[in-house]
Amino acid sequence: MSNHPDDLKAARAENRGLLTRVGLFSVFVNLLMLTGPLFMLQIYDRVLSSRSEPTLVALFVLVAFLYLMMALLDHSRGLLVARVAARFQDRLDRRVLGATMQRLAVRAGDPLAQTAQRDLDGIHRFVGSRVFLALFDMPWAPIFLAAIFIFHPLLGVVALTGGAILVAIALTNQRLTKDRQQKAMQLSEEAMRLEGQLKNEAETIQSLGMMETVMGRWQKARRAALEADVGAKDRADGFSTTSRTFRLFLQSAILAAGAWLVLQNALTPGAMIAASILLGRALAPVDATIGQWASVQRAQEGWQRLSQLLREVPPAPQRTPLPRPDGRLDVQSITVTPPGDTRYVLRMLAFALEPGQALGVIGPSGSGKSTLARALVGSWRLAGGRIRLGGAPLDQYDPDMLGRLIGYLPQRVALFEGTIAENICRFDHDPDPNDIINAARDAGVHELILSLPEGYDTRIDARGGRLSGGQAQRVGLARALYGAPALLVLDEPDAHIDREGVAALDLTIQNCRERGTTVVVIAHRPAALQSCDLLLVLENGTRVAFGPHAEVMANMGKKKPSKFQGRIMGAAP
Ligand SMILES: Nc1ncnc2c1ncn2[C@@H]1O[C@H](COP(=O)(O)OP(=O)(O)OP(=O)(O)O)[C@@H](O)[C@H]1O
């Protein structure tokens, strides 16, 4: 567990000044709430008995002024909490999305990361709402109840007993609705996740004729979420109605008790009415909180989940900027386990490359090639060993800087909504157009981009838009080459390309090598590895051969060929 300061608490502390003001305004608003009961007292006990019209007018003007003040203060605290909520969200937006991305990059589908942004929204909505203000009014309930005691102890006892019953209803509500609400939220999350997946894979679903079945699955998930939601709402509504009705009944009960006391000449009619109003004021925040309990709970649980996520994904520490490294790559006995897993997928793997060398990595499916690529680009942490680039361990580089030093073409190329140029320069704020064009030239995709209607300014969507799989992969290669990285890691760059594309790739690797860029290429087809001077063979996460390309191939040929070796040796370029 990290010992970095809790981001949520820090964001809350930043708003302490505003929240203190909300508290202060709440003091005055609650004091001004006494206007109604006091007015009532004066009308019944002073105006009606003295039959003085000037007193009535004076009191009325005073009351109008006090109510105006109360409205202004209440509105001001409403404005303040809206700003607190906005500031809180703005302070945490980047941090939460950053932690979400960091977590999802290594643990796809992580539940904490999936809900993080919605949790932050839930807190934002709660803090900016009236029910949040009700929490500031809550401490005044005992004071109002004590004031009722001053009128008459019997009224105080009625009010206190009623208040205790209402609090008991609130606590029971919390205990009994919690599980249902959690279940409803969880099912709704699942349905939303499924919906997101369906939208992303709409094309595949349609072409595989899966529309009916997946829609059925989705509808089942939605119905389950709806049913749970209705169940949770039913129970919450039951409590809310009980609490509201009981509060109204209590006001009548206190009026009845007051009337009885008036009949006994133990109380004035003004005090009877004032006590009833005071009771209403005292219990209003409890009632409001019960009515909006779902949003209170959502915010509370969201806070806990967010707090756990931010604790588990601390912000990247500030690194002393290192000088730009050369392409020396030293992989020192690394052991890698996939995030959230305990299996070793790479074990004690070691090799070293000099600037300008190119290493081809081959091995059967599941042997750990992509895992090596992820470890080399620093996206998967090492369980043991070290990787050094230009002499410095990868974790000593600033992550963004590392991203620029290492060009990476993942197995599944993901492009982003924007122009081709923006995609190549990774949405750099102030890119040098020459760097973009050079990267595209190096990737052999410049001519192709020029042939598009708007050239480099052609807009594409997340799926590549009008680009074919092979074209998207070459744009991905240009993106990897942008900024002349010190190390280039290509994971199956030949997956979607034809013979011509393979020749272009070969040229790209040669050019990189001449510039001193170290290249690691993972490929199934030997043709894609022609310009690699070294070969690494992986099997079951361990190194079974490493050395000059020709030597490794020759040795593999001498051994009794395994199914995989046979494929590699026999495959035509
Ligand atoms: N995110 C993950 N979580 C858990 N295990 C994983 C994860 N990604 C890969 N693995 C496991 O790690 C092992 C190595 O996978 P890797 O993707 O590195 O193989 P590969 O050699 O690149 O295979 P291929 O040639 O099919 O792409 C496999 O057994 C795989 O099941």
XYZ file of C-alpha atoms in Angstrom, residues 203-542:
340
model
C -19.931 -4.992 -37.221
C -18.748 -8.412 -36.058
C -22.048 -9.106 -34.351
C -24.040 -8.284 -37.457
C -21.819 -10.206 -39.827
C -21.801 -13.298 -37.617
C -25.590 -13.213 -37.358
C -25.360 -12.849 -33.597
C -27.725 -9.888 -33.395
C -30.701 -11.792 -31.943
C -28.700 -13.734 -29.371
C -26.614 -10.816 -28.104
C -29.650 -8.537 -28.015
C -31.355 -11.227 -25.968
C -28.409 -11.347 -23.563
C -28.369 -7.572 -23.302
C -32.106 -7.381 -22.704
C -31.850 -10.061 -20.019
C -29.136 -8.022 -18.297
C -31.202 -4.811 -18.627
C -34.282 -6.524 -17.237
C -32.352 -7.925 -14.309
C -31.021 -4.407 -13.610
C -34.509 -2.930 -13.935
C -36.032 -5.540 -11.645
C -33.372 -4.943 -9.024
C -33.864 -1.200 -9.399
C -37.626 -1.463 -8.953
C -37.077 -3.694 -5.887
C -34.642 -1.187 -4.372
C -36.913 1.751 -5.161
C -39.962 -0.041 -3.724
C -38.267 -0.532 -0.417
C -36.704 2.963 -0.349
C -40.035 4.506 -1.282
C -41.726 2.592 1.527
C -39.330 4.153 4.007
C -39.591 7.574 2.451
C -43.399 7.538 2.585
C -43.404 6.222 6.169
C -40.977 8.927 7.221
C -42.878 11.726 5.465
C -46.280 10.622 6.772
C -44.919 10.118 10.255
C -43.458 13.618 10.222
C -46.864 15.058 9.273
C -48.552 12.946 11.927
C -45.977 14.131 14.470
C -46.826 17.732 13.701
C -50.490 16.982 14.392
C -49.549 15.016 17.501
C -47.577 17.917 18.894
C -50.459 20.238 18.012
C -52.815 17.938 19.901
C -50.500 17.836 22.927
C -50.151 21.636 22.704
C -53.930 22.112 22.472
C -54.402 19.926 25.544
C -51.825 22.043 27.403
C -53.637 25.218 26.255
C -56.873 23.755 27.675
C -55.030 23.171 30.937
C -53.829 26.807 30.761
C -50.248 25.529 30.740
C -49.382 26.950 27.297
C -50.331 29.856 25.069
C -51.900 29.144 21.635
C -48.916 30.923 20.003
C -46.450 28.533 21.650
C -48.588 25.581 20.520
C -48.379 26.616 16.838
C -44.729 27.659 17.135
C -43.772 24.255 18.588
C -45.485 22.496 15.711
C -43.617 24.596 13.123
C -40.331 24.150 14.964
C -40.752 20.415 14.961
C -41.373 20.454 11.223
C -38.147 22.420 10.721
C -36.148 20.123 13.032
C -37.164 16.976 11.198
C -37.142 18.282 7.615
C -33.436 17.456 6.983
C -33.870 13.909 8.343
C -36.858 13.461 6.084
C -35.016 14.910 3.057
C -32.054 12.593 3.637
C -34.282 9.522 3.830
C -36.065 10.602 0.621
C -32.774 10.949 -1.240
C -31.023 8.057 0.415
C -30.118 6.383 -2.905
C -27.993 9.355 -3.969
C -26.370 9.574 -0.532
C -25.492 5.910 -0.724
C -24.251 6.135 -4.295
C -21.931 8.963 -3.318
C -20.735 7.157 -0.215
C -19.952 3.935 -2.052
C -18.470 5.848 -4.969
C -16.174 7.628 -2.527
C -14.993 4.299 -1.096
C -14.400 2.749 -4.513
C -12.615 5.813 -5.870
C -10.512 6.061 -2.768
C -9.456 2.412 -3.205
C -8.629 2.901 -6.885
C -6.565 6.033 -6.257
C -4.768 4.318 -3.378
C -3.939 1.326 -5.540
C -2.899 3.415 -8.537
C -0.754 6.205 -7.097
C 0.272 9.092 -9.345
C 3.532 8.501 -11.189
C 6.382 9.979 -9.157
C 8.184 12.995 -10.595
C 11.324 11.750 -12.298
C 14.522 13.690 -12.831
C 14.617 14.074 -16.613
C 17.253 11.771 -18.041
C 19.234 12.604 -21.176
C 17.962 11.028 -24.372
C 19.360 7.472 -24.343
C 20.942 5.565 -27.207
C 19.289 2.318 -28.238
C 21.296 0.026 -25.933
C 18.821 -2.486 -24.561
C 19.707 -4.734 -21.667
C 17.138 -7.269 -20.569
C 18.404 -8.675 -17.273
C 16.807 -11.928 -16.137
C 13.264 -10.663 -16.292
C 10.310 -12.559 -14.934
C 6.835 -11.350 -15.847
C 3.401 -12.302 -14.551
C 0.302 -10.818 -16.173
C -1.306 -8.157 -13.968
C -3.626 -9.733 -11.431
C -2.200 -13.199 -12.161
C 0.402 -15.289 -10.379
C 1.558 -17.402 -13.323
C 4.999 -16.675 -14.713
C 4.581 -15.995 -18.414
C 8.232 -15.066 -18.944
C 10.926 -16.592 -16.775
C 14.472 -15.357 -16.191
C 14.773 -14.032 -19.718
C 18.012 -12.241 -20.534
C 19.577 -10.753 -23.660
C 21.280 -7.544 -24.723
C 21.108 -5.492 -27.915
C 23.397 -2.745 -29.167
C 22.085 0.398 -30.884
C 21.094 -0.407 -34.451
C 20.660 -4.125 -33.890
C 17.366 -5.772 -34.771
C 16.050 -8.767 -32.903
C 13.399 -11.055 -34.309
C 11.351 -12.871 -31.661
C 9.691 -16.115 -32.611
C 7.944 -18.840 -30.700
C 4.704 -20.773 -30.592
C 1.425 -19.095 -29.766
C 1.254 -18.310 -26.059
C 5.023 -18.574 -25.576
C 5.236 -15.034 -24.198
C 6.224 -12.910 -27.220
C 3.607 -10.195 -26.717
C 4.318 -10.312 -23.002
C 7.940 -9.484 -23.789
C 6.780 -6.573 -25.965
C 4.587 -5.242 -23.131
C 7.466 -5.548 -20.669
C 9.845 -3.778 -23.087
C 7.527 -0.795 -23.485
C 7.030 -0.632 -19.715
C 3.311 -1.339 -19.709
C 3.556 -4.565 -17.698
C 5.613 -4.419 -14.527
C 8.330 -6.938 -13.912
C 8.029 -9.483 -11.116
C 11.824 -9.787 -11.197
C 14.866 -8.592 -13.124
C 15.403 -5.303 -14.916
C 15.199 -3.763 -18.351
C 17.641 -0.969 -19.124
C 17.459 1.385 -22.072
C 20.595 3.433 -22.728
C 21.890 2.199 -19.358
C 18.951 3.425 -17.228
C 16.192 1.147 -15.905
C 12.865 1.788 -17.641
C 11.139 2.774 -14.397
C 13.547 5.682 -13.965
C 12.185 7.404 -17.053
C 9.141 9.612 -16.887
C 6.337 7.427 -18.388
C 5.427 10.024 -21.049
C 9.085 10.473 -21.963
C 9.427 6.684 -22.167
C 6.467 6.586 -24.524
C 8.315 8.963 -26.836
C 11.596 7.054 -26.586
C 10.036 3.728 -27.440
C 7.990 3.315 -30.584
C 5.415 0.549 -30.166
C 3.160 -1.136 -32.653
C 0.842 -3.401 -30.655
C -0.749 -6.532 -32.048
C -4.161 -4.814 -32.208
C -3.658 -1.348 -33.634
C -6.018 1.183 -32.109
C -6.353 4.525 -33.864
C -8.213 7.465 -32.399
C -10.850 9.843 -33.659
C -9.001 12.655 -35.404
C -6.944 13.266 -38.527
C -4.288 10.889 -39.784
C -1.649 13.514 -38.964
C -2.944 13.810 -35.405
C -2.860 10.058 -35.036
C 0.708 9.838 -36.297
C 1.990 12.556 -33.960
C 0.026 11.043 -31.048
C -2.039 14.230 -30.741
C 1.056 16.259 -29.909
C 0.034 19.882 -29.163
C 2.656 21.455 -31.352
C 4.013 18.875 -33.787
C 6.580 19.588 -36.478
C 4.808 18.617 -39.747
C 8.147 17.394 -41.101
C 8.378 14.828 -38.306
C 4.917 13.542 -39.217
C 5.792 13.240 -42.877
C 9.152 11.635 -42.121
C 7.470 9.056 -39.880
C 4.922 8.306 -42.610
C 7.710 8.035 -45.203
C 9.689 5.711 -42.943
C 6.608 3.541 -42.519
C 6.101 3.503 -46.297
C 2.636 5.006 -45.946
C 3.235 8.562 -47.240
C 1.984 7.894 -50.779
C -1.031 6.080 -49.500
C -1.968 8.985 -47.219
C -1.563 11.432 -50.124
C -3.998 9.367 -52.181
C -6.755 9.895 -49.581
C -9.225 12.758 -50.314
C -7.820 15.079 -47.688
C -4.359 13.571 -47.370
C -2.920 13.925 -43.896
C -6.011 15.842 -42.797
C -8.362 12.961 -43.570
C -10.410 12.267 -40.506
C -10.640 8.732 -39.237
C -12.581 7.221 -36.403
C -11.495 4.836 -33.687
C -11.864 1.856 -36.048
C -9.664 3.393 -38.702
C -12.575 4.766 -40.743
C -11.852 4.388 -44.413
C -8.532 2.592 -43.855
C -8.122 -1.122 -44.488
C -6.642 -3.330 -41.767
C -3.218 -3.262 -43.433
C -3.370 0.514 -44.003
C -4.359 1.135 -40.390
C -1.435 -1.013 -39.329
C 0.948 1.050 -41.450
C -0.415 4.280 -39.985
C 0.175 2.625 -36.606
C 3.743 1.921 -37.699
C 4.202 5.587 -38.675
C 2.924 6.551 -35.227
C 5.477 4.188 -33.647
C 8.251 5.795 -35.721
C 7.216 9.389 -34.922
C 9.952 11.283 -33.092
C 12.707 8.818 -34.125
C 12.495 6.525 -31.057
C 15.580 4.927 -29.520
C 13.840 1.552 -29.395
C 11.178 0.260 -31.740
C 9.004 -2.675 -30.667
C 6.779 -4.187 -33.336
C 4.327 -6.909 -32.341
C 3.349 -8.843 -35.445
C 3.680 -5.908 -37.845
C 3.130 -8.321 -40.738
C -0.249 -9.537 -39.530
C -2.362 -7.699 -42.103
C 0.070 -6.828 -44.859
C 0.775 -8.316 -48.265
C 4.119 -9.171 -49.881
C 4.606 -5.527 -50.880
C 3.886 -4.454 -47.331
C 6.405 -6.924 -45.979
C 9.064 -5.489 -48.328
C 8.201 -1.976 -47.091
C 8.464 -3.176 -43.517
C 11.845 -4.683 -44.271
C 13.018 -1.329 -45.578
C 11.635 0.453 -42.521
C 13.600 -1.825 -40.198
C 16.799 -1.329 -42.234
C 16.396 2.477 -42.117
C 15.829 2.389 -38.396
C 18.919 0.311 -37.874
C 21.011 2.701 -39.925
C 19.831 5.563 -37.689
C 20.899 3.629 -34.568
C 17.388 2.674 -33.469
C 17.265 -0.727 -31.847
C 14.428 -2.838 -33.174
C 12.550 -5.775 -31.684
C 10.174 -7.514 -34.087
C 7.742 -10.218 -33.122
C 6.534 -12.135 -36.115
C 5.131 -15.455 -37.180
C 6.396 -15.160 -40.758
C 10.188 -15.453 -41.264
C 9.921 -12.978 -44.153
C 9.190 -10.200 -41.717
C 12.404 -11.001 -39.847
C 14.770 -10.843 -42.802
C 16.404 -7.621 -41.724
C 16.862 -8.834 -38.152
C 20.480 -9.699 -37.415
C 19.530 -11.545 -34.206
C 16.864 -14.075 -33.343
C 15.333 -15.035 -30.024
C 13.278 -18.180 -29.754
C 10.819 -18.417 -26.887
C 8.994 -21.461 -25.673
C 6.867 -21.550 -22.551
C 8.173 -18.166 -21.492
C 11.818 -19.163 -21.552
